[in-house]
Short mmCIF file of C-alpha atoms in Angstrom, two decimals:
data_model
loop_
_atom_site.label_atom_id
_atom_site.label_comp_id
_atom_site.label_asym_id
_atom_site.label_seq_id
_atom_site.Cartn_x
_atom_site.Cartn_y
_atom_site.Cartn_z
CA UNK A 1 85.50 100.12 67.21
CA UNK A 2 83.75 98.66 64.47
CA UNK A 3 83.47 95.10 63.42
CA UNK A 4 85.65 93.02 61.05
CA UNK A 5 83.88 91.79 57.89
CA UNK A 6 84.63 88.22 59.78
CA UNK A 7 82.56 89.67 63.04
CA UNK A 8 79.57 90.84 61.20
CA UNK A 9 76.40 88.76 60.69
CA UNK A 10 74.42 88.35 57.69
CA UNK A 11 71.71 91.38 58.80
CA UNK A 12 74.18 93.58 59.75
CA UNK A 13 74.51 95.18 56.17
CA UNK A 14 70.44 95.30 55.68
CA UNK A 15 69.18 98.15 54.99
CA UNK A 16 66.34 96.37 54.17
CA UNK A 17 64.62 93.86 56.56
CA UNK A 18 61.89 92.56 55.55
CA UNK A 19 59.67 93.16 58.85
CA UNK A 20 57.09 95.40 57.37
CA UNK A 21 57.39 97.36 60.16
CA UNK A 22 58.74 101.57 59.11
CA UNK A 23 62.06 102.05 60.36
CA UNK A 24 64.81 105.22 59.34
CA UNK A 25 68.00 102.20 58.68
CA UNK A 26 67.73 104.36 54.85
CA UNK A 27 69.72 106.92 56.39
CA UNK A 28 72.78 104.15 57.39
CA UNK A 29 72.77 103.45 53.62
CA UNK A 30 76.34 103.90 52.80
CA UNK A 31 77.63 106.16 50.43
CA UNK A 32 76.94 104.83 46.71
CA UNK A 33 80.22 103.14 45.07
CA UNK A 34 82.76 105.22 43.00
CA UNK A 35 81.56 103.91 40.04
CA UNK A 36 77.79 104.65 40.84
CA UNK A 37 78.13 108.08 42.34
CA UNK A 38 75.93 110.95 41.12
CA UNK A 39 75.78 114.55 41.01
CA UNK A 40 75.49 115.68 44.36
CA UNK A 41 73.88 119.62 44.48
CA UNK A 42 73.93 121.99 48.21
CA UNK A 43 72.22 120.29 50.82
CA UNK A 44 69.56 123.18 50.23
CA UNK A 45 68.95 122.31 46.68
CA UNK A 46 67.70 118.27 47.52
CA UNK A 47 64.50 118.00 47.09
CA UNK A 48 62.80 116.23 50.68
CA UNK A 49 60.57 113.12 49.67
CA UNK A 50 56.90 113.07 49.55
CA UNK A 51 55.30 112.18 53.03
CA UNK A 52 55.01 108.54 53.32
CA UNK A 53 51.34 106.98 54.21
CA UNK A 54 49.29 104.32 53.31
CA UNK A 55 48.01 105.19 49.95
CA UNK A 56 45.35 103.23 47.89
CA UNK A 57 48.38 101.88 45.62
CA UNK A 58 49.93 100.34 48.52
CA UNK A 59 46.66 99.44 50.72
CA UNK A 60 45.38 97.25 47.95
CA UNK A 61 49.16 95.21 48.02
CA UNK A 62 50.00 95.14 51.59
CA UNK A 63 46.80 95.06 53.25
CA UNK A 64 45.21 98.39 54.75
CA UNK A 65 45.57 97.99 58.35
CA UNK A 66 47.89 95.69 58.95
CA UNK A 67 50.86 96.28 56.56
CA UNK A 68 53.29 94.71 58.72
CA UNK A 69 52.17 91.03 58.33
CA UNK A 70 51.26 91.87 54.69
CA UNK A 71 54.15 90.68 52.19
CA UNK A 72 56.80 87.89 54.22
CA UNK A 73 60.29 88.32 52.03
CA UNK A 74 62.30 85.38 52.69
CA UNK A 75 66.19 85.58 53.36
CA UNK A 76 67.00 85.69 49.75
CA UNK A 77 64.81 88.52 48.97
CA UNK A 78 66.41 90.44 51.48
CA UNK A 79 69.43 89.96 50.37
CA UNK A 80 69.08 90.99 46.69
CA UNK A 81 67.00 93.72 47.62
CA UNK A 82 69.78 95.12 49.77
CA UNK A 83 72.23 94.11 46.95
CA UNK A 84 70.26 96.61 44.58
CA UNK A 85 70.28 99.40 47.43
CA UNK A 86 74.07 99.13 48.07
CA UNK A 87 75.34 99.09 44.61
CA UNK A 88 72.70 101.23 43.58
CA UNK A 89 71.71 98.94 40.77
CA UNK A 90 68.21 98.18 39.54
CA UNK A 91 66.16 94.79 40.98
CA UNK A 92 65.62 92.30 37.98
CA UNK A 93 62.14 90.66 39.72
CA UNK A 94 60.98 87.26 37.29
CA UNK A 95 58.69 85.15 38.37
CA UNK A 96 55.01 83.11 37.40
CA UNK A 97 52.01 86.33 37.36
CA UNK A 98 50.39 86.90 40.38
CA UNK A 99 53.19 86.03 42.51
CA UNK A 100 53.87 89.32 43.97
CA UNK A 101 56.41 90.62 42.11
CA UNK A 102 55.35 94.21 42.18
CA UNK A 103 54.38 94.03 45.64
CA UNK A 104 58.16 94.10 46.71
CA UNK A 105 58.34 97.57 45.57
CA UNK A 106 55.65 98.91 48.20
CA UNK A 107 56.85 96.15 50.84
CA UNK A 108 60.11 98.25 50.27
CA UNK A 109 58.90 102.04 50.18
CA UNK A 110 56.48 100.95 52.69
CA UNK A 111 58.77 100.03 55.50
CA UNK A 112 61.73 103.00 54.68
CA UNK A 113 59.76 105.55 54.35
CA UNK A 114 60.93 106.55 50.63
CA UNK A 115 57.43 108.15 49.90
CA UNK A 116 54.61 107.04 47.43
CA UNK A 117 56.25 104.39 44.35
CA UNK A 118 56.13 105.55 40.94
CA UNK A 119 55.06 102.88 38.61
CA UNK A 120 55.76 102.61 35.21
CA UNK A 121 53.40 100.11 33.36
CA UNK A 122 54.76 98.61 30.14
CA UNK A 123 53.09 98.14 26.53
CA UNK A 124 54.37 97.13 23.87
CA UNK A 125 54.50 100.81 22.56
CA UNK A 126 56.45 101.65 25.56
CA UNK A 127 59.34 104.13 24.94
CA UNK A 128 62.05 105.38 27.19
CA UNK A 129 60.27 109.28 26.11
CA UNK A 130 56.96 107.59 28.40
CA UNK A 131 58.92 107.22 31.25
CA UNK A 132 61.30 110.31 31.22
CA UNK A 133 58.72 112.96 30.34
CA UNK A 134 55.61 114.81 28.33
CA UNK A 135 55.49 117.73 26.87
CA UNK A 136 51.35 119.34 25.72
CA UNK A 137 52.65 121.26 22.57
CA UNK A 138 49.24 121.25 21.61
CA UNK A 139 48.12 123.24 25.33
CA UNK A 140 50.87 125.47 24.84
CA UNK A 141 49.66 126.54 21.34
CA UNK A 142 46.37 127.00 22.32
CA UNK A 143 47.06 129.13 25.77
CA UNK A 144 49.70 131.20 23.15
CA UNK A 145 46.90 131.83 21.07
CA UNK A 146 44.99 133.32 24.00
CA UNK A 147 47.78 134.88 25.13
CA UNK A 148 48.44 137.40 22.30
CA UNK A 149 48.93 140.12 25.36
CA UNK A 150 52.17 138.93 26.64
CA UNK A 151 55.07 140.85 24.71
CA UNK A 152 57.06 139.68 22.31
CA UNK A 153 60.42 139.58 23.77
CA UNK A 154 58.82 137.36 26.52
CA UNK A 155 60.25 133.86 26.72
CA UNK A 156 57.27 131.58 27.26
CA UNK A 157 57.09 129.88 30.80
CA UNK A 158 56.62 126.47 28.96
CA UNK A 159 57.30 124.86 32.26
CA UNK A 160 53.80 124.35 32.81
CA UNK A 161 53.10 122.35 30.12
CA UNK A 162 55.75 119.81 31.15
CA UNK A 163 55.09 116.57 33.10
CA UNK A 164 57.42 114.29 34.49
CA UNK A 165 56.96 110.66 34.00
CA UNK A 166 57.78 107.90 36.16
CA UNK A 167 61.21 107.77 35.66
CA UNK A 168 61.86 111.23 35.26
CA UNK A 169 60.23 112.47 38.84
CA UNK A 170 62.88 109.18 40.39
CA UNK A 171 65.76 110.97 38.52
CA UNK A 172 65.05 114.69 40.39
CA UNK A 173 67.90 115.16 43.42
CA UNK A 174 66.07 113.41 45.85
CA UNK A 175 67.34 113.09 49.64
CA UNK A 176 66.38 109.72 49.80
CA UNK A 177 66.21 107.50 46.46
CA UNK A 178 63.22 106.92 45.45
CA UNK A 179 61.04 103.60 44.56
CA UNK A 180 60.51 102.73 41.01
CA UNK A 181 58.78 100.30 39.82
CA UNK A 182 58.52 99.66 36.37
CA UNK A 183 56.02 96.88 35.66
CA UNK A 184 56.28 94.19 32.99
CA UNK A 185 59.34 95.33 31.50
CA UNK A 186 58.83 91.74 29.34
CA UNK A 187 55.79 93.48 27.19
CA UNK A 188 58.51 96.28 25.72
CA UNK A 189 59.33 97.10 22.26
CA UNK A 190 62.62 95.35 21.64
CA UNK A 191 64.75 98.72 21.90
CA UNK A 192 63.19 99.30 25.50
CA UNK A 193 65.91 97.43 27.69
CA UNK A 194 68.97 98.93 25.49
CA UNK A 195 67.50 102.63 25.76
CA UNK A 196 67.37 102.32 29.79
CA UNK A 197 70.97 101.57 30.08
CA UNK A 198 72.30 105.40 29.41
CA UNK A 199 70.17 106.50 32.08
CA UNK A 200 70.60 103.80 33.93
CA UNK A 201 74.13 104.42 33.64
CA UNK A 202 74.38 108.31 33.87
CA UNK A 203 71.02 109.07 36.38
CA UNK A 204 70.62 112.10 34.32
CA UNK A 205 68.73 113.33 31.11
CA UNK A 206 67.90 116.11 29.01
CA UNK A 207 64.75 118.19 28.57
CA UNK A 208 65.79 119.54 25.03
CA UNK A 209 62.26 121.89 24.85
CA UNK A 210 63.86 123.63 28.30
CA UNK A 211 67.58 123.25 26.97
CA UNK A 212 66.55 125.51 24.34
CA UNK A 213 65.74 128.30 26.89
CA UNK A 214 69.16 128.60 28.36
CA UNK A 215 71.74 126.69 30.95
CA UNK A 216 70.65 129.26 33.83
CA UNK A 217 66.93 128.75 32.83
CA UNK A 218 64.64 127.77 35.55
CA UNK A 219 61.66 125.72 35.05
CA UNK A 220 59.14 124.56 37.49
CA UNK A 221 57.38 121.34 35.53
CA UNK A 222 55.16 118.50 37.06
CA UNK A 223 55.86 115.21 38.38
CA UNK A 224 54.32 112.14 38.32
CA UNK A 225 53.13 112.47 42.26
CA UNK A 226 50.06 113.88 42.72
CA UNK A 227 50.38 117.73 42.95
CA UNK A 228 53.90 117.67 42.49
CA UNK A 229 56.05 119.90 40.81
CA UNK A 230 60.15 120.17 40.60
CA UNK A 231 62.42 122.96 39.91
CA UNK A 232 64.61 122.83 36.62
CA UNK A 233 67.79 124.30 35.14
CA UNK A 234 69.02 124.46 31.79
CA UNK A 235 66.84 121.82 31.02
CA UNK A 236 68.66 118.79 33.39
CA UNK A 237 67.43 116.37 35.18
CA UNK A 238 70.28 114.51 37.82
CA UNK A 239 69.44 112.49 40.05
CA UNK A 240 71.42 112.33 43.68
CA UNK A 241 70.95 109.27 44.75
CA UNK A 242 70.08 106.52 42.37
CA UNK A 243 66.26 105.30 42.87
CA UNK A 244 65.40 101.78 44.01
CA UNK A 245 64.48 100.74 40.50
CA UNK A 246 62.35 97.75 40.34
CA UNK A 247 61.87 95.52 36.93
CA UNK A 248 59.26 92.90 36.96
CA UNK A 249 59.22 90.24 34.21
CA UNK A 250 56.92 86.94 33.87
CA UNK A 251 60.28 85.23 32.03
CA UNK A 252 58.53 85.48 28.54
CA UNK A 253 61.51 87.18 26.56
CA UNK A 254 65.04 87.43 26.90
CA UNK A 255 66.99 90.84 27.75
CA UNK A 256 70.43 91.57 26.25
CA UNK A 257 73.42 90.75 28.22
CA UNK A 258 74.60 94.29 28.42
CA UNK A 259 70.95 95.19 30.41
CA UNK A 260 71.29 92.03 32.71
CA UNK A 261 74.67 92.68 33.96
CA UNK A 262 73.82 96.33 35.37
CA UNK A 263 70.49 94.11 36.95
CA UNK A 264 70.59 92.69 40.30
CA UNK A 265 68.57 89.39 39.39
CA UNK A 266 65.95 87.91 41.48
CA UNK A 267 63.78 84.93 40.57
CA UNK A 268 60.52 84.55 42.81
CA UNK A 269 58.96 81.60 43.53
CA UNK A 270 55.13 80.57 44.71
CA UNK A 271 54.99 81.39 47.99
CA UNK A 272 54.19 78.53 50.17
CA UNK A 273 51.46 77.82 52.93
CA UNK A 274 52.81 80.26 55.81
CA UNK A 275 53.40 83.14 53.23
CA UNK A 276 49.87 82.77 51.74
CA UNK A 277 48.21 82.71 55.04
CA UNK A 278 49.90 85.67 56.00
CA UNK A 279 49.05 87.63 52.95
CA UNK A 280 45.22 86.47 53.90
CA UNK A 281 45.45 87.89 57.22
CA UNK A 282 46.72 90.92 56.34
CA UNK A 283 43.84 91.64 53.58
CA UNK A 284 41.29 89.74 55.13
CA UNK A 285 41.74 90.17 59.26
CA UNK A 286 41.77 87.24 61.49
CA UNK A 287 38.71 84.94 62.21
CA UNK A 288 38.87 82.31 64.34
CA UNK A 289 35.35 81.30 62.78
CA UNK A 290 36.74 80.77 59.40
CA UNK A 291 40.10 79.39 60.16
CA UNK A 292 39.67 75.88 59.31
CA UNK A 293 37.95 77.22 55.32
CA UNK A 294 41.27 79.07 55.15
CA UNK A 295 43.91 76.46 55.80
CA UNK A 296 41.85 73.86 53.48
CA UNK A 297 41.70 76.68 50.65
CA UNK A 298 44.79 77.28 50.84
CA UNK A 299 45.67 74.07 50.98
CA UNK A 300 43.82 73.05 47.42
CA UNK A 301 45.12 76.16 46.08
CA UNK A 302 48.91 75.08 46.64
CA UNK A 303 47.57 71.28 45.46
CA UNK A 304 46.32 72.79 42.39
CA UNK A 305 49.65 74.70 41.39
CA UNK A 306 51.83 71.67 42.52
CA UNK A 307 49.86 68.72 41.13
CA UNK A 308 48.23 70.17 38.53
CA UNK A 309 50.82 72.84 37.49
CA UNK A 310 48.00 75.33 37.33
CA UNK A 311 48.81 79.13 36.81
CA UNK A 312 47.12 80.60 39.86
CA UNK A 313 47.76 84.43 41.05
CA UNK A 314 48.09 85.20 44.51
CA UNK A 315 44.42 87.63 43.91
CA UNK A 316 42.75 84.68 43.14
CA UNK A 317 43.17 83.01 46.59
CA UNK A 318 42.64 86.56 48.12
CA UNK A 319 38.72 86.57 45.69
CA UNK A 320 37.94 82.76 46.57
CA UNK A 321 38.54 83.16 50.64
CA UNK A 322 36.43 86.74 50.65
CA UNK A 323 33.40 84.96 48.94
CA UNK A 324 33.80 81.30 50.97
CA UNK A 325 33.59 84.07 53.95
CA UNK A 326 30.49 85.71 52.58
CA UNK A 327 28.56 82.41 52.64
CA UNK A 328 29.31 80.66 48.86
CA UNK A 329 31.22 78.00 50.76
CA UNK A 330 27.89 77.04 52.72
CA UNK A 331 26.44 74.97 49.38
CA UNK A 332 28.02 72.90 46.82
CA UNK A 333 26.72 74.68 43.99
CA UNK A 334 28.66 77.61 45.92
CA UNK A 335 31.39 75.66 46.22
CA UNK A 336 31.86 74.42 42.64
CA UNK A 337 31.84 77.86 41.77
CA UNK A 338 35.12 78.74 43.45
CA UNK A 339 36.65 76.02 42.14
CA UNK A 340 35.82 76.11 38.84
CA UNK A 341 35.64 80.01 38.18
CA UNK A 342 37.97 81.77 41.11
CA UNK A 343 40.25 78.94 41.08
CA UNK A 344 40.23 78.45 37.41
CA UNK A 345 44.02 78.02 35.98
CA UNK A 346 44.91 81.42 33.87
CA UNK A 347 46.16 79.22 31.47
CA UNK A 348 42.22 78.01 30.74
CA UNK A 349 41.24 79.88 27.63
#
């Protein structure tokens, strides 16, 4: 018999834990709301994640070997981040740079298994287009010009000259939703955040240059994962289950109300001394040898960013220990230099 809502404690709804450590709890998600449910093709027609491993993307933010220990999420984190799995809304992540904003993402497809994260970097000549696909009418001229054999009546497999960005290769029908991160979302053109919201809204879009062919016209295009490639008809792409979207922003712009309301909002703060030393451990190993240099970096780091209100990334910590390790703590001329150029404020000019 199951539980009341009364009966159940706070980590019984998780999906999302926060260990580090893999687990399959993705498959207790339950099903998305009315009001966020998708097209859902045959069983036979979703298309089975990516295999999950440590890639370089995620080794360089949660540590190679010892991913577990690697990013600490507090209680609150959890919680939003489950938020934005159950109601299948996208993760609003602000916070100072360098505090580990993107990091969440892998922490997340890390430890359920959703496969590699597609990330999305944002200029300020971003367009939704980037993220959905691109199309090489300039390959596909010059192959048809080589071509000249194939028959006229031939429609041209133009499939080939099709890649899938970002946010298009989340939107395919996925088993499992998959992790996207879209990075800096603050650095958009204004009409960015306003453009998301239809696809936000509908997890589908159209591939006009396939359209064109037909509604029973298949397509095989590629993806943004390496070697990947998707199947598609009449030009759609729907998505099954919504993707873990994630947004980061370094709170230097405003978003329209419409775009924050379908955002599950999350402000991150500095971690403090426990979560910095495990994020050290996890990149740089343990050493008993060095323990003490560690606790009294960290220690002036945390100083610096609470006394001085200095804007100091997590990296820089991370480039200050390795090099105090390698023998520049040893001298004061060594010293000074981590203080004054690895530990220099990014708001120095």
């Amino acid at each position: 018999m199951s539980s009341s809502p009364e009966q159940k404690t706070e980590e019984d709804w998780w999906i999302y834990r926060g260990t580090g450590k893999p687990h399959s709890a993705i498959e207790n998600l339950p099903e998305a709301p009315a009001w966020r449910t998708f097209d859902t093709p045959p069983a036979d027609q979703l298309m089975a994640l990516p295999a999950t491993e440590v890639t370089a993307a995620t080794a360089r933010r949660l540590g190679r070997d010892r991913q577990a220990s690697a990013y600490q999420a507090d209680t609150k984190e959890i919680h939003l981040v489950n938020l934005a799995l159950h109601l299948r809304r996208p993760l609003l992540i602000t916070g100072k740079p360098g505090v580990g904003k993107s990091t969440l993402a892998y922490a997340v497809a890390h430890e359920l298994g959703l496969g590699p994260v597609l990330r999305w970097s944002i200029t300020s000549r971003s367009t939704l287009h980037d993220g959905l696909y691109a199309y090489d009418a300039v390959g596909r001229l010059h192959d048809a010009g080589i071509e000249r054999s194939a028959t006229a009546d031939e429609k041209p497999d133009i499939g080939r000259y099709l890649r899938l960005g970002a946010l298009g290769t989340a939107l395919l029908p996925w088993k499992q939703p998959r992790v996207l991160l879209i990075d800096e979302i603050d650095k958009c053109d204004v009409d960015l955040p306003n453009d998301l919201l239809n696809v936000f809204e509908e997890g589908e879009f159209e591939i006009p240059e396939l359209a064109r062919l037909g509604p029973d016209k298949e397509q095989h295009v590629m993806t943004a994962d390496q070697l990947g490639t998707a199947k598609i008809t009449g030009g759609w792409v729907r998505c099954a289950q919504f993707p873990f979207v994630v947004l980061t922003s370094n709170a230097e712009r405003e978003f329209p109300a419409a775009f924050l309301r379908r955002c599950v909002r999350l402000e991150v703060q500095p971690p403090d001394e426990a979560r910095l030393a495990a994020m050290v451990a996890a990149h740089l190993g343990g050493n008993q040898d060095t323990a003490s240099l560690r606790t009294e970096l960290i220690a002036e780091f945390l100083r610096r960013q609470r006394e001085e209100d200095a804007a100091l990334a997590n990296d820089q910590l991370l480039n200050a220990l390795l090099m105090a390790e390698r023998g520049l703590w040893g001298h004061q001329p060594g010293r000074d230099m981590i203080h004054d150029v690895l530990l220099r404020p990014l708001s120095d000019g």
